[in-house]
Amino acid sequence: MTRQYEHFINGKWATPAEGAYFESTNPATLEVLYAAARGSKADVDTAVRAARAAFENPLWRDLSQTKRGHLLRKLGDLVGEHAEELAQMETADNGKLLREMRGQLATLPEYLYYYAGLADKVQGSQIPTMNPAVLNYTQREPLGVVGAITPWNSPLTLTTSKLAPALAAGNTVVIKPSEYTSRTVLRLAELTVEAGFPDGVVNVVTGLGAEAGAALVDHPEIAKISFTGSTATGSAIAASAAARFIGCTLELGGKSPNIVFEDANISNAAMGVVAGIFAAAGQTCIAGSRVFAHRSVYDELLEKVSARAKSIVIGDPREDSTELGPLAFAAQQEKVGSYVELGVSEGAKVLTGGGRPEIDLPGYFYAPTVLTDVDNSMRVVREEIFGPVAAIMPFDSEEEVLRLANDTQYGLAAGVWTQNLARAHRMSRRLEAGTVWVNTYRAMSPMSPRQGFKNSGVGIEHGLESMHEYTRLKSVWINTDEGPVADPFVMRA
Ligand code: NAD
């Protein structure tokens, strides 16, 4: 009998109003892991009402900013204590390497500690005005109930990136995790209660995007939506938010360029290219899926990247020796396969990979794939595949590669490999991407703000800047002159 998970609302487990559940499967073994509540509009309404009541509850509303920080610090400690359990669950749910999930879980407390520290640094200022007798100051207030909608690829890290600043700023939250990875977010919500957050401050409604997700976005009591996921869903969410004038932070898709110049250390660059596209089986928003190599080093880079791609150990993501696990679910595997077929029909050549590898496990595996004979006009180069597929192209000059790299609807990240300092700065300035890495790829920290440019997002996540995404600014004017208030119809001299 598989475990059945309910929603987590108002500090307790809550059975779904319609009594429906859906199953979650291990993508490596295809074993059914658990069933989770299939949330409906009614469940979302219950959760949002609980969150609104918690927002107005003096236990939360009147808690000092410093004490909010203490609760976040305690939550960080609890996440650290449960890191192994959470990492095991995430690997079983989405097929990412246990080594990687252990690494993510080891850093996750730092996200909570960072925002714990920021909780009492959120402040307004006193503004000089034309009349010294009038005191004008600003204060930053929480927004109310924040709706957080997250994907399956790094469920806890991406959820915590929203939850920590939202709570530090004094909001309450309803989370709708991905239907592929519900349970670690439920476990995190349980830990918030253990940490001492009042009931209703953190709620989770599980379910499908078009049902629970859409109901959360459209709920009239939601003050803001914070979403990480695909550009198509983000666009629908932005339209709904715009109709009600509520804010949204959107972290969306990418098709990031990873650029190797002739003056780079080519061995390092090859490792950066491999890490950029094959880590996490390419299922990362920041995947360096478009690789541009200067023509003079193109053959050497191709040789090194394809040799490493062929030697990547594919297997059970729980094994220490495994370097590449399965894709997260069947539709992902089909999508990756059909993009590679499309690329071939457009004229691409498959240098390595290009199908399911020979492997004993029944799961959704796809071999690390390198495509050549590709150019920027092909769909396989223009659209996000979200799998282990690199398109490698030669270029002749810095101006040309800048034009090619920026010729995309996305603007999430970019990599540059060069030993020329001036070129590194020139490229960083002119690349249209919210994050630029030079001689590294995939570096990330809760302290470092990041933003998707163009169709890759709206708003900022991480860093001090993301605190402001979860507050609104109020301007308060106080007349300190106790004399008579002037008749408004008598013109001042
Ligand atoms: P997705 O958009 O399909 O789903 C994301 C979340 O939105 C899920 O919880 C889903 O249930 C929900 N959802 C789906 N339709 C909805 C709707 N109509 N209304 C409300 N919610 C809805 O994305 P995914 O496949 O889960 O994730 C992969 C995508 O996420 C990729 O495009 C990837 O680039 C992007 N991503 C971006 C970042 C970033 O920081 N920029 C990080 C990770 C992933």
Coordinates of N, CA and C in Angstrom, one line a residue, residues 332-453:
Q332 N 8.6 14.1 -20.7 CA 10.0 14.7 -20.9 C 10.8 13.9 -21.9
Q333 N 10.8 12.6 -21.7 CA 11.6 11.7 -22.5 C 11.1 11.8 -24.0
E334 N 9.7 11.9 -24.2 CA 9.2 12.0 -25.5 C 9.6 13.3 -26.1
K335 N 9.5 14.4 -25.3 CA 9.8 15.7 -25.8 C 11.2 15.8 -26.3
V336 N 12.2 15.3 -25.5 CA 13.6 15.3 -25.9 C 13.8 14.5 -27.1
G337 N 13.2 13.3 -27.2 CA 13.4 12.5 -28.4 C 12.8 13.2 -29.6
S338 N 11.7 13.8 -29.5 CA 11.1 14.4 -30.7 C 11.9 15.6 -31.1
Y339 N 12.5 16.3 -30.2 CA 13.3 17.5 -30.6 C 14.5 17.0 -31.4
V340 N 15.1 15.9 -30.9 CA 16.3 15.4 -31.6 C 15.9 15.0 -33.0
E341 N 14.8 14.3 -33.1 CA 14.3 13.9 -34.5 C 14.0 15.1 -35.3
L342 N 13.4 16.1 -34.7 CA 13.2 17.3 -35.5 C 14.5 18.0 -36.0
G343 N 15.5 18.0 -35.1 CA 16.8 18.6 -35.4 C 17.4 17.8 -36.6
V344 N 17.3 16.5 -36.6 CA 17.8 15.7 -37.7 C 17.1 16.0 -39.0
S345 N 15.7 16.2 -38.9 CA 15.0 16.5 -40.1 C 15.3 17.9 -40.6
E346 N 15.8 18.8 -39.7 CA 16.2 20.1 -40.2 C 17.6 20.1 -40.7
G347 N 18.3 19.0 -40.6 CA 19.7 18.9 -41.1 C 20.8 18.7 -40.1
A348 N 20.4 18.6 -38.8 CA 21.4 18.4 -37.8 C 22.0 17.0 -37.9
K349 N 23.3 16.9 -37.4 CA 24.0 15.6 -37.3 C 24.1 15.2 -35.9
V350 N 23.8 13.9 -35.5 CA 23.9 13.5 -34.1 C 25.3 12.9 -34.0
L351 N 26.2 13.7 -33.3 CA 27.5 13.2 -33.1 C 27.6 12.1 -32.0
T352 N 26.9 12.3 -30.9 CA 26.8 11.3 -29.9 C 25.4 11.2 -29.3
G353 N 25.1 10.1 -28.7 CA 23.7 10.0 -28.1 C 22.6 9.9 -29.1
G354 N 21.5 10.6 -28.8 CA 20.4 10.6 -29.8 C 19.4 9.5 -29.5
G355 N 19.2 9.0 -28.3 CA 18.2 8.0 -28.1 C 18.4 7.4 -26.6
R356 N 17.5 6.4 -26.4 CA 17.6 5.8 -25.0 C 18.9 4.9 -25.0
P357 N 19.7 5.1 -23.9 CA 20.9 4.3 -23.8 C 20.5 2.8 -23.4
E358 N 21.4 1.9 -23.7 CA 21.3 0.5 -23.3 C 21.4 0.5 -21.7
I359 N 20.4 0.1 -21.0 CA 20.5 0.2 -19.6 C 19.4 -0.8 -19.0
D360 N 19.7 -1.4 -17.9 CA 18.8 -2.4 -17.3 C 17.6 -1.8 -16.7
L361 N 17.6 -0.6 -16.2 CA 16.5 0.0 -15.6 C 15.4 0.4 -16.6
P362 N 14.1 0.3 -16.2 CA 13.0 0.6 -17.2 C 12.7 2.1 -17.4
G363 N 13.4 3.0 -16.6 CA 13.0 4.4 -16.5 C 13.2 5.2 -17.8
Y364 N 13.0 6.5 -17.6 CA 12.9 7.5 -18.8 C 14.3 8.0 -19.1
F365 N 15.2 7.2 -19.5 CA 16.6 7.6 -19.7 C 16.8 8.1 -21.1
Y366 N 17.7 9.1 -21.3 CA 18.1 9.6 -22.6 C 19.6 9.9 -22.6
A367 N 20.3 9.4 -23.6 CA 21.7 9.5 -23.6 C 22.2 11.0 -23.9
P368 N 23.3 11.4 -23.3 CA 23.8 12.7 -23.5 C 24.1 12.9 -25.0
T369 N 23.5 13.9 -25.6 CA 23.5 14.1 -27.1 C 24.2 15.3 -27.5
V370 N 25.0 15.2 -28.5 CA 25.7 16.4 -29.1 C 25.2 16.5 -30.6
L371 N 24.7 17.6 -30.9 CA 24.2 17.9 -32.3 C 25.2 18.9 -33.0
T372 N 25.6 18.6 -34.2 CA 26.4 19.5 -35.0 C 25.6 19.8 -36.3
D373 N 26.3 20.6 -37.1 CA 25.6 21.0 -38.4 C 24.3 21.7 -38.1
V374 N 24.3 22.5 -37.1 CA 23.1 23.2 -36.6 C 23.3 24.7 -36.8
D375 N 22.3 25.5 -36.9 CA 22.4 27.0 -36.9 C 21.2 27.6 -36.2
N376 N 21.3 28.9 -35.9 CA 20.4 29.6 -35.1 C 19.0 29.7 -35.7
S377 N 18.8 29.2 -36.9 CA 17.4 29.3 -37.5 C 16.6 28.1 -37.2
M378 N 17.3 27.0 -36.7 CA 16.6 25.7 -36.5 C 15.8 25.7 -35.1
R379 N 14.7 25.1 -35.1 CA 13.9 25.1 -33.9 C 14.6 24.4 -32.7
V380 N 15.5 23.4 -33.1 CA 16.2 22.7 -32.0 C 17.2 23.6 -31.3
V381 N 17.6 24.7 -32.0 CA 18.5 25.7 -31.4 C 17.7 26.9 -30.8
R382 N 16.5 27.1 -31.2 CA 15.7 28.2 -30.8 C 14.8 27.9 -29.6
E383 N 14.4 26.6 -29.4 CA 13.4 26.3 -28.4 C 14.0 25.6 -27.3
E384 N 13.5 25.7 -26.1 CA 14.0 25.0 -24.9 C 13.7 23.6 -25.0
I385 N 14.6 22.7 -24.9 CA 14.4 21.2 -24.9 C 14.3 20.7 -23.5
F386 N 15.0 21.2 -22.6 CA 15.0 20.8 -21.2 C 15.5 19.3 -21.1
G387 N 16.5 19.0 -21.7 CA 17.1 17.7 -21.7 C 18.6 17.7 -22.0
P388 N 19.3 16.6 -22.1 CA 20.7 16.6 -22.3 C 21.1 16.7 -23.7
V389 N 20.8 17.8 -24.4 CA 21.0 17.9 -25.8 C 21.8 19.3 -26.1
A390 N 23.0 19.1 -26.5 CA 23.8 20.3 -26.8 C 23.9 20.5 -28.3
A391 N 23.7 21.8 -28.8 CA 23.8 22.1 -30.2 C 25.1 22.9 -30.2
I392 N 26.1 22.4 -31.0 CA 27.5 23.1 -31.0 C 27.7 23.7 -32.4
M393 N 28.0 25.0 -32.3 CA 28.2 25.7 -33.6 C 29.5 26.5 -33.6
P394 N 30.2 26.6 -34.8 CA 31.4 27.5 -34.8 C 31.1 28.9 -35.1
F395 N 32.0 29.8 -34.7 CA 31.8 31.2 -35.0 C 33.2 31.8 -35.4
D396 N 33.3 33.0 -36.0 CA 34.5 33.5 -36.4 C 35.0 34.8 -35.7
S397 N 34.0 35.6 -35.1 CA 34.4 36.8 -34.5 C 33.6 37.1 -33.3
E398 N 34.1 38.0 -32.4 CA 33.4 38.4 -31.2 C 32.0 39.0 -31.6
E399 N 32.0 39.9 -32.5 CA 30.8 40.6 -32.9 C 29.8 39.5 -33.4
E400 N 30.2 38.6 -34.2 CA 29.3 37.6 -34.8 C 28.7 36.8 -33.6
V401 N 29.5 36.3 -32.7 CA 29.0 35.5 -31.6 C 28.1 36.2 -30.7
L402 N 28.3 37.5 -30.5 CA 27.4 38.3 -29.7 C 26.0 38.4 -30.4
R403 N 26.1 38.6 -31.7 CA 24.8 38.7 -32.4 C 24.1 37.3 -32.3
L404 N 24.8 36.2 -32.5 CA 24.1 34.9 -32.5 C 23.6 34.6 -31.0
A405 N 24.5 34.9 -30.1 CA 24.1 34.6 -28.7 C 22.8 35.3 -28.2
N406 N 22.8 36.6 -28.7 CA 21.6 37.4 -28.3 C 20.4 37.2 -29.2
D407 N 20.5 36.5 -30.2 CA 19.4 36.2 -31.2 C 18.5 35.1 -30.6
T408 N 17.8 35.4 -29.6 CA 17.0 34.4 -28.9 C 15.9 35.1 -28.1
Q409 N 14.8 34.4 -27.9 CA 13.7 35.0 -27.1 C 14.1 35.0 -25.6
Y410 N 15.0 34.2 -25.3 CA 15.4 34.1 -23.8 C 16.5 34.9 -23.4
G411 N 16.7 35.1 -22.1 CA 17.8 35.9 -21.6 C 18.1 35.5 -20.1
L412 N 18.2 34.2 -19.9 CA 18.4 33.8 -18.5 C 19.9 33.8 -18.1
A413 N 20.7 33.1 -18.8 CA 22.1 33.0 -18.4 C 23.0 32.9 -19.7
A414 N 24.3 33.1 -19.5 CA 25.3 32.9 -20.6 C 26.6 32.6 -19.9
G415 N 27.4 31.8 -20.7 CA 28.8 31.4 -20.2 C 29.8 32.0 -21.2
V416 N 30.9 32.4 -20.7 CA 32.0 32.9 -21.6 C 33.3 32.3 -21.1
W417 N 34.0 31.7 -22.1 CA 35.3 31.1 -21.7 C 36.4 31.8 -22.5
T418 N 37.2 32.5 -21.7 CA 38.3 33.3 -22.3 C 39.3 33.6 -21.3
Q419 N 40.6 33.9 -21.7 CA 41.6 34.3 -20.7 C 41.9 35.8 -20.9
N420 N 41.1 36.4 -21.8 CA 41.3 37.8 -22.1 C 40.4 38.7 -21.2
L421 N 41.0 39.4 -20.3 CA 40.1 40.1 -19.3 C 39.2 41.1 -19.9
A422 N 39.8 41.9 -20.9 CA 39.0 42.9 -21.5 C 37.8 42.3 -22.3
R423 N 38.1 41.2 -22.9 CA 37.0 40.5 -23.7 C 35.9 40.0 -22.7
A424 N 36.4 39.5 -21.5 CA 35.4 39.0 -20.5 C 34.5 40.1 -20.1
H425 N 35.0 41.3 -19.9 CA 34.2 42.5 -19.5 C 33.3 42.9 -20.7
R426 N 33.9 43.0 -21.9 CA 33.1 43.4 -23.0 C 31.9 42.5 -23.2
M427 N 32.1 41.2 -23.2 CA 31.1 40.2 -23.4 C 30.0 40.3 -22.3
S428 N 30.5 40.4 -21.0 CA 29.5 40.5 -19.9 C 28.6 41.7 -20.1
R429 N 29.2 42.8 -20.6 CA 28.3 44.0 -20.7 C 27.3 43.8 -21.8
R430 N 27.7 43.1 -22.9 CA 26.8 43.1 -24.1 C 25.9 41.9 -24.2
L431 N 26.1 40.9 -23.4 CA 25.2 39.7 -23.5 C 23.9 40.0 -22.8
E432 N 22.8 39.7 -23.5 CA 21.5 40.0 -23.0 C 21.0 38.8 -22.2
A433 N 21.6 38.7 -21.0 CA 21.3 37.6 -20.1 C 21.4 38.1 -18.6
G434 N 20.5 37.6 -17.8 CA 20.5 38.1 -16.4 C 21.6 37.6 -15.6
T435 N 22.3 36.5 -16.0 CA 23.5 36.0 -15.3 C 24.5 35.7 -16.3
V436 N 25.7 36.2 -16.1 CA 26.8 35.9 -17.0 C 27.9 35.2 -16.2
W437 N 28.4 34.1 -16.6 CA 29.5 33.4 -16.0 C 30.7 33.4 -16.9
V438 N 31.8 33.8 -16.3 CA 33.1 33.8 -17.1 C 34.0 32.7 -16.5
N439 N 34.4 31.8 -17.3 CA 35.3 30.6 -16.9 C 34.7 29.8 -15.8
T440 N 33.4 29.7 -15.7 CA 32.7 28.8 -14.8 C 31.2 28.7 -15.4
Y441 N 30.4 27.8 -14.8 CA 29.0 27.7 -15.3 C 28.2 27.1 -14.2
R442 N 27.0 27.6 -14.0 CA 26.1 27.1 -13.0 C 26.4 27.5 -11.6
A443 N 27.3 28.5 -11.4 CA 27.5 29.0 -10.0 C 26.3 29.8 -9.5
M444 N 25.9 29.6 -8.3 CA 24.7 30.2 -7.7 C 24.8 30.3 -6.2
S445 N 24.1 31.3 -5.7 CA 24.2 31.5 -4.2 C 22.9 32.3 -3.8
P446 N 22.4 32.0 -2.6 CA 21.2 32.7 -2.2 C 21.5 34.2 -2.1
M447 N 22.7 34.6 -1.9 CA 23.1 36.0 -1.8 C 23.1 36.8 -3.1
S448 N 23.2 36.1 -4.2 CA 23.4 36.7 -5.5 C 22.1 36.9 -6.2
P449 N 21.6 38.1 -6.4 CA 20.3 38.3 -7.1 C 20.4 37.8 -8.6
R450 N 19.2 37.2 -9.0 CA 19.2 36.8 -10.4 C 17.9 37.1 -11.0
Q451 N 17.9 37.4 -12.3 CA 16.7 37.9 -13.0 C 16.8 37.4 -14.4
G452 N 15.7 36.9 -14.9 CA 15.7 36.5 -16.3 C 15.4 37.7 -17.2
F453 N 16.1 38.0 -18.2 CA 15.8 39.0 -19.2 C 14.9 38.4 -20.2

